[in-house]
Coordinates of C-alpha atoms and ligand atoms in Angstrom, one line a residue:
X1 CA 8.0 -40.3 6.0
X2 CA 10.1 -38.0 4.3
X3 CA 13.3 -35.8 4.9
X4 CA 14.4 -32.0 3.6
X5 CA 17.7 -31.7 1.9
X6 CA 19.2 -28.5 1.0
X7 CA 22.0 -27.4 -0.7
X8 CA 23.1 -23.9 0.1
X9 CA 25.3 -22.0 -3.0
X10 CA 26.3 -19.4 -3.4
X11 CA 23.9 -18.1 -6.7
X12 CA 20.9 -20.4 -5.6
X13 CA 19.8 -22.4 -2.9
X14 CA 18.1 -25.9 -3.9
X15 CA 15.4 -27.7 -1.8
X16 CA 14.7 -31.3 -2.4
X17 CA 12.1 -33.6 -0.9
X18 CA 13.1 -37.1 -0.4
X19 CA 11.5 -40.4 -0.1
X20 CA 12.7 -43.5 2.5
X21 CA 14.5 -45.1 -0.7
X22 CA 16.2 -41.6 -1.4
X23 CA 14.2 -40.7 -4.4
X24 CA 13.6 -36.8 -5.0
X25 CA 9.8 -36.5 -4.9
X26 CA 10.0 -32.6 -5.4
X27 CA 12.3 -29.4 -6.2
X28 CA 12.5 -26.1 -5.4
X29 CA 14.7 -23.4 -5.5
X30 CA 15.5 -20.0 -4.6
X31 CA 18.1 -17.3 -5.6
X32 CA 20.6 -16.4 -3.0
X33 CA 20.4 -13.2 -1.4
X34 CA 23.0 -11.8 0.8
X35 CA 21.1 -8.3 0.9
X36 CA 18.7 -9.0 3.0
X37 CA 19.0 -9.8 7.0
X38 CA 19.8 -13.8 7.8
X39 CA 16.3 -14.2 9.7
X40 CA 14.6 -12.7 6.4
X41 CA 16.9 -15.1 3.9
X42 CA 15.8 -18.0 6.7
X43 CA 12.2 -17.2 6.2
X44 CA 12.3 -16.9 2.5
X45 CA 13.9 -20.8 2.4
X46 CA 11.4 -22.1 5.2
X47 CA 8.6 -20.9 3.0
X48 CA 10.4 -22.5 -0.3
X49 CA 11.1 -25.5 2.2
X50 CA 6.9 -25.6 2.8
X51 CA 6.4 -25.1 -1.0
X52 CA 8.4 -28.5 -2.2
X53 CA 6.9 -30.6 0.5
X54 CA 3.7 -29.3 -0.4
X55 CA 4.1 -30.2 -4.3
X56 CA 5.7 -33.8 -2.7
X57 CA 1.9 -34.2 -2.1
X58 CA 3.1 -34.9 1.8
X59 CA 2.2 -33.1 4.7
X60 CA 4.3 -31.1 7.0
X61 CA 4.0 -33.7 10.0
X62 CA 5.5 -36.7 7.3
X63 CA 8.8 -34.5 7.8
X64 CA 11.5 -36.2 10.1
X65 CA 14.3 -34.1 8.9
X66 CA 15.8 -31.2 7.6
X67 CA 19.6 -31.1 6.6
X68 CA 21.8 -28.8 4.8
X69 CA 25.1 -28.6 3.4
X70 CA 26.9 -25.5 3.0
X71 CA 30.0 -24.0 1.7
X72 CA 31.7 -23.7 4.8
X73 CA 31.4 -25.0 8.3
X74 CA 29.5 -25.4 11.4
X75 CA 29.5 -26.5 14.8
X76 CA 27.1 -29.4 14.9
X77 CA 26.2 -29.2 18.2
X78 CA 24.6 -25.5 18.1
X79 CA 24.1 -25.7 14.6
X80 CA 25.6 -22.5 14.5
X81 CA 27.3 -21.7 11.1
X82 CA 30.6 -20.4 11.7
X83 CA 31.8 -19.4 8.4
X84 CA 30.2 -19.4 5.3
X85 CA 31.9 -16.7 2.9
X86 CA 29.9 -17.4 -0.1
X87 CA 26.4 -16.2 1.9
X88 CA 28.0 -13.8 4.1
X89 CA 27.5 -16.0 7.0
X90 CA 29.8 -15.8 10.4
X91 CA 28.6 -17.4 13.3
X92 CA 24.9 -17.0 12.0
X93 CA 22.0 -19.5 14.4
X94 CA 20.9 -21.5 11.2
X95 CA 19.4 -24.3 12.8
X96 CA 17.8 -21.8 16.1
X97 CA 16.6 -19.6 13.3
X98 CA 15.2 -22.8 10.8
X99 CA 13.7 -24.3 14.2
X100 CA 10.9 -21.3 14.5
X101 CA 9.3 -23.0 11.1
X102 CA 9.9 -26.8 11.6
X103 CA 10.1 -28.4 15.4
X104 CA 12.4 -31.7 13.5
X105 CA 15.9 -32.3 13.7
X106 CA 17.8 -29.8 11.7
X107 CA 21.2 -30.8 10.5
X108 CA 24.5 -29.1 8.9
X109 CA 27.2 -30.3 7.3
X110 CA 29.5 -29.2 4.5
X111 CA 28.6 -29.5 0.6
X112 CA 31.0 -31.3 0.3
X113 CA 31.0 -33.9 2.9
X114 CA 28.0 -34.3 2.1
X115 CA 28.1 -35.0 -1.6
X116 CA 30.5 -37.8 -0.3
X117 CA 27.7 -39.1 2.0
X118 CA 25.5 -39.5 -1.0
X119 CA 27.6 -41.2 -3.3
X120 CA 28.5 -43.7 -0.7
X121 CA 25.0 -44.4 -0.1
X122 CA 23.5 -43.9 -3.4
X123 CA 25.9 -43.2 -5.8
X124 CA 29.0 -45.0 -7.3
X125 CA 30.7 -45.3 -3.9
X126 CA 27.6 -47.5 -2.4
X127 CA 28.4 -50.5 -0.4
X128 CA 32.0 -49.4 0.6
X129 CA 33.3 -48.8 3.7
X130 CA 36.0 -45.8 2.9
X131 CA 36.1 -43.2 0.6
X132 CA 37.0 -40.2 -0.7
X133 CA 34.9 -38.0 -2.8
X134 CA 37.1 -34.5 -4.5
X135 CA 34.9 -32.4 -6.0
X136 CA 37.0 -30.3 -8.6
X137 CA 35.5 -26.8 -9.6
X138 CA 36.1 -23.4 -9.3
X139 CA 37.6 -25.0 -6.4
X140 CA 38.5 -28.0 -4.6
X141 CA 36.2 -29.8 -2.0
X142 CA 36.7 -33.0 -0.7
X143 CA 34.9 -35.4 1.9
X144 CA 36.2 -38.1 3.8
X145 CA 33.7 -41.3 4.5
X146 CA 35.0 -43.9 7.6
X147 CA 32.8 -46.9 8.1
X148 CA 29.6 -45.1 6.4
X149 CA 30.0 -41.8 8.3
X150 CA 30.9 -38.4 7.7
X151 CA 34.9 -37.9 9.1
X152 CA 35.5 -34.1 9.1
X153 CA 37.7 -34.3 11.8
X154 CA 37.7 -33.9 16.1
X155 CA 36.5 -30.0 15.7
X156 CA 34.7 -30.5 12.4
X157 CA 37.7 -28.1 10.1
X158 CA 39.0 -31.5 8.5
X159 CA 39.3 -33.2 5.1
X160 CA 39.9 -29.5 3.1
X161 CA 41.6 -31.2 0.6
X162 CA 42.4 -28.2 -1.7
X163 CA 44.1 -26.3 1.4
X164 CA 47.0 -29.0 1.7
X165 CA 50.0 -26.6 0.8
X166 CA 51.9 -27.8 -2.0
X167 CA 54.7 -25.1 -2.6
X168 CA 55.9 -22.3 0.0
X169 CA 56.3 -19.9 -2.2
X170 CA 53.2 -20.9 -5.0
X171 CA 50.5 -19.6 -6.0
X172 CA 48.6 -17.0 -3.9
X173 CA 45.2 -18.8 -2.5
X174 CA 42.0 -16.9 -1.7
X175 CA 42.2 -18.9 2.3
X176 CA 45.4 -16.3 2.2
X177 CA 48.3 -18.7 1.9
X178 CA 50.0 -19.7 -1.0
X179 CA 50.9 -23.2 -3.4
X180 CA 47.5 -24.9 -2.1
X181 CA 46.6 -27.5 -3.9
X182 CA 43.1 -26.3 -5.4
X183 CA 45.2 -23.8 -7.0
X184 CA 47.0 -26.5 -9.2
X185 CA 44.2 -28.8 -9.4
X186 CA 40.7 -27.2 -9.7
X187 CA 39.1 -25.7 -13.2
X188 CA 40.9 -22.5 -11.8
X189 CA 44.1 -24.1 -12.3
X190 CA 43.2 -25.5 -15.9
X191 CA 42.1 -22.0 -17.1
X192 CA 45.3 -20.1 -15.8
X193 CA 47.4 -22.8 -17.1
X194 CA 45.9 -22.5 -20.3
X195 CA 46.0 -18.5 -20.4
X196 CA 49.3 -18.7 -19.7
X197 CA 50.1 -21.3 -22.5
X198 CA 48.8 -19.0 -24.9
X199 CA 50.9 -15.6 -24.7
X200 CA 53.6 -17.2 -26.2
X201 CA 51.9 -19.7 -28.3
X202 CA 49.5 -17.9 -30.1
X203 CA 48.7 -20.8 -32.8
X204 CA 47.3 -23.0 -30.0
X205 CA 43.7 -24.2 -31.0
X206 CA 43.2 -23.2 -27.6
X207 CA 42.8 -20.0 -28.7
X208 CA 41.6 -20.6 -32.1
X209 CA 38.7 -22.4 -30.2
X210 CA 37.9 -18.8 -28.7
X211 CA 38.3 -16.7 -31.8
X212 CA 41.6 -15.3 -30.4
X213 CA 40.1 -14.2 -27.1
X214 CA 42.4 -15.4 -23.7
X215 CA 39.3 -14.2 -21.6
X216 CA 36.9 -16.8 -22.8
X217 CA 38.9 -19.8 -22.2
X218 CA 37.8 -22.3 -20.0
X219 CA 38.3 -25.8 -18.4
X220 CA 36.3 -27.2 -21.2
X221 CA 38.4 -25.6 -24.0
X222 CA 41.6 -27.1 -22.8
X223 CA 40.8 -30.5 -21.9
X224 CA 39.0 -30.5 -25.8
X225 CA 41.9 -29.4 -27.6
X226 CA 44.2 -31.9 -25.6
X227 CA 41.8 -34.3 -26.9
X228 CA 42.6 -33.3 -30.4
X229 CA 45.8 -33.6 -29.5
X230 CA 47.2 -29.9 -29.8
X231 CA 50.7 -29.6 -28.6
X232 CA 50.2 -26.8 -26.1
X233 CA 47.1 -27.9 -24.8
X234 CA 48.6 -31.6 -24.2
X235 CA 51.2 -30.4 -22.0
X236 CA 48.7 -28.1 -20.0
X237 CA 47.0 -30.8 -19.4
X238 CA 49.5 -33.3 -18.8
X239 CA 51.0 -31.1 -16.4
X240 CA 47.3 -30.4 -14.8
X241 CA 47.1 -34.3 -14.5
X242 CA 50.3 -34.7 -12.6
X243 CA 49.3 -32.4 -10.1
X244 CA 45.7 -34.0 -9.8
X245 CA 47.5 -37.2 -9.5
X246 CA 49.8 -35.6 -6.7
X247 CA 46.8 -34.3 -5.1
X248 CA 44.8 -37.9 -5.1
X249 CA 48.3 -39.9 -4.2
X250 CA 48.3 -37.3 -0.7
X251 CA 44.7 -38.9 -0.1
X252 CA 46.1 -42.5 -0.5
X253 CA 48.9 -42.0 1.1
X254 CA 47.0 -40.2 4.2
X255 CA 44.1 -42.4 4.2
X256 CA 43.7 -45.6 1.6
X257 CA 40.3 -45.8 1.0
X258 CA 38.9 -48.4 -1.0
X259 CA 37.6 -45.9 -3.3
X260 CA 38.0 -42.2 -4.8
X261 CA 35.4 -40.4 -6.8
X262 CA 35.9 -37.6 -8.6
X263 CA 33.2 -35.1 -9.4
X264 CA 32.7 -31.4 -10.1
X265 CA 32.9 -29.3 -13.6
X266 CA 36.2 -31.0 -14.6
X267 CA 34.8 -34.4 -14.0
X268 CA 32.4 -33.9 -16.9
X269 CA 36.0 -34.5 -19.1
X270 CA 34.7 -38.2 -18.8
X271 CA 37.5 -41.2 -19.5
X272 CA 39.8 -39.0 -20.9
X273 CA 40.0 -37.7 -17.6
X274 CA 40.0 -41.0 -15.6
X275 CA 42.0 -43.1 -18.1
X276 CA 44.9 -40.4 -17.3
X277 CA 44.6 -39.9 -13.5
X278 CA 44.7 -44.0 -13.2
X279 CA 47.5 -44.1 -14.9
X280 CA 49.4 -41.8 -13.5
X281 CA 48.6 -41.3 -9.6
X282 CA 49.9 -45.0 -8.3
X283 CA 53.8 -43.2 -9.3
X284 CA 53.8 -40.8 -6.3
X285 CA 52.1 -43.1 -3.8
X286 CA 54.5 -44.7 -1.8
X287 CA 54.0 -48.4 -1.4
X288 CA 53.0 -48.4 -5.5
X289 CA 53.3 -51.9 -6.2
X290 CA 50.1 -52.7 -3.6
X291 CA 46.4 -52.5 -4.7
X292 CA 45.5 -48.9 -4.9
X293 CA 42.3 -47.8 -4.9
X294 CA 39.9 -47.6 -7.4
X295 CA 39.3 -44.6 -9.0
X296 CA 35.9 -43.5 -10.7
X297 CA 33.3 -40.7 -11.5
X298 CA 30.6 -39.6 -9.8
X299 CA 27.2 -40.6 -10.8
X300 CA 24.6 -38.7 -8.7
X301 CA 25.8 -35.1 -10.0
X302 CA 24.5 -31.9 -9.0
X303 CA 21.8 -33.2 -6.8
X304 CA 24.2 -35.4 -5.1
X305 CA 23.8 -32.1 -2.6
X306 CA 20.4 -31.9 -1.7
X307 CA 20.4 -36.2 -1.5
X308 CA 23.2 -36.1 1.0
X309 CA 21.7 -33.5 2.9
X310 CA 18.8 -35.7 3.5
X311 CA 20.4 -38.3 4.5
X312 CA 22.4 -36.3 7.1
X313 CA 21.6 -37.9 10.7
Ligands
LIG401 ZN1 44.1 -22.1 0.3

């Protein structure tokens, strides 16, 4: 048997076949398009759905399950998607409308709950019984794991990490409220840090590295010139680590699970990025001379999505 995992986003959506041990036989892919009516975007993924399971070499009726996870949220029992801003999606019948192709269990969850699900099944989280997976990108997602299962909380709105509000009177978020975390701690952050860093400190290598030009900075060009050690790139990123390490003391604080994994964009800064954060996190939690948990990388990377879709239940 085998089971459908796909990973809604908002430029493509991926579609992965997997095998019983969680192996992806076959990949496919379509662009996102909003343009078109839900029931047509619906049919255009059941027939990319029918086209990876046909290049799995399976047949339809070796199909026990279908699962997706989204940028937004759902009510599980319905399967009706309740927001999903990226795709244009309020209270759209994903799993009614999926069911006219394939009469299996069709399941929804959030991307990033279940990119959390995935690691802690196949990835570096794997034979723990908590943990916390923060996915840092353009945003900040997060997903909680209790005893093997997805905890998203008693009406399924939990574990938004990056929506914890960190200053009243911060910066201006696009959920409409201001100081939330992701707006300190995702690649966002690092880029508007760095911008800012620059007006007045023109002979940063941050901007040399972008032949003078603030637009074209990135996470990337920050965290490499704090590498090399220029001045105004160190204390963007020093400053960019305290907040991260603010952001994953909250989790241990809130929760103390055996194990956070970081993943996303900014993850891709490697030790440098680890070494720092391990260091500095166990200052703001409050009991800091126990065991903290342990802090590491994620290993499955972007197709951690269509993995933990699959493995949704
Ligand atoms: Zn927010």
């Amino acid at each position: 048997m085998v089971r459908v995992g796909i990973d809604v986003g908002g430029t493509g959506i991926q579609v992965g076949v997997l095998d019983q041990k969680n192996r992806i036989l076959a990949e496919e892919s379509i662009p996102t398009n909003t343009s078109i009516p839900f029931s047509e975007q619906i049919h255009q993924l059941a027939t990319c759905i029918f086209t990876a399971v046909a290049s799995a070499g399976v047949k339809m009726d070796r199909v026990e399950s279908v699962g997706a996870g989204i940028p937004g949220i759902a009510n599980m029992s319905t399967g009706v998607i309740i927001k999903c801003p990226n795709m244009g999606w309020y209270h759209v019948p994903f799993r009614g409308e999926l069911q006219k192709y394939f009469q299996v269990p069709i399941l929804i969850d959030n991307d990033a709950n279940v990119a959390a699900l995935a690691e802690s099944v196949a990835g570096v989280s794997a034979g723990t019984s908590s943990s916390v997976f923060i996915t840092i990108g353009t945003g900040i997602g997060s997903g909680i794991i209790l005893n093997g299962k997805i905890w998203s909380g008693f009406h399924g709105i939990g574990s938004e990490l990056g929506h914890v509000i960190l200053d009243l009177d911060g910066v201006p978020c696009s959920c409409g409220n201001h100081g939330c975390l992701e707006r300190y701690c995702s690649a966002t952050a690092l880029i508007r840090m760095g911008r800012e860093a620059v007006q007045n400190c023109p002979e940063s290598l941050i901007l040399k590295s972008v032949s003078g030009n603030p637009d074209r900075i990135n996470a990337r060009t920050v965290i490499d010139a704090a590498r090399e050690k220029d001045p105004v790139a160190v204390e963007v990123y020093d400053r960019y680590i305290q907040y991260l390490s603010q952001a994953i003391a909250n989790v241990v604080n809130l929760i103390d699970p055996e194990i956070i994994v970081l993943g996303g964009g900014v993850s891709k800064a490697g030790d440098f990025l680890l070494d720092a954060i391990r260091k500095t996190f166990p200052k703001y939690v409050l009991y800091d001379d126990q065991p903290m948990p342990d802090i590491r990388l994620a290993v499955l990377g972007p197709e951690a999505g269509i993995i933990g879709a699959a493995m949704l239940s």
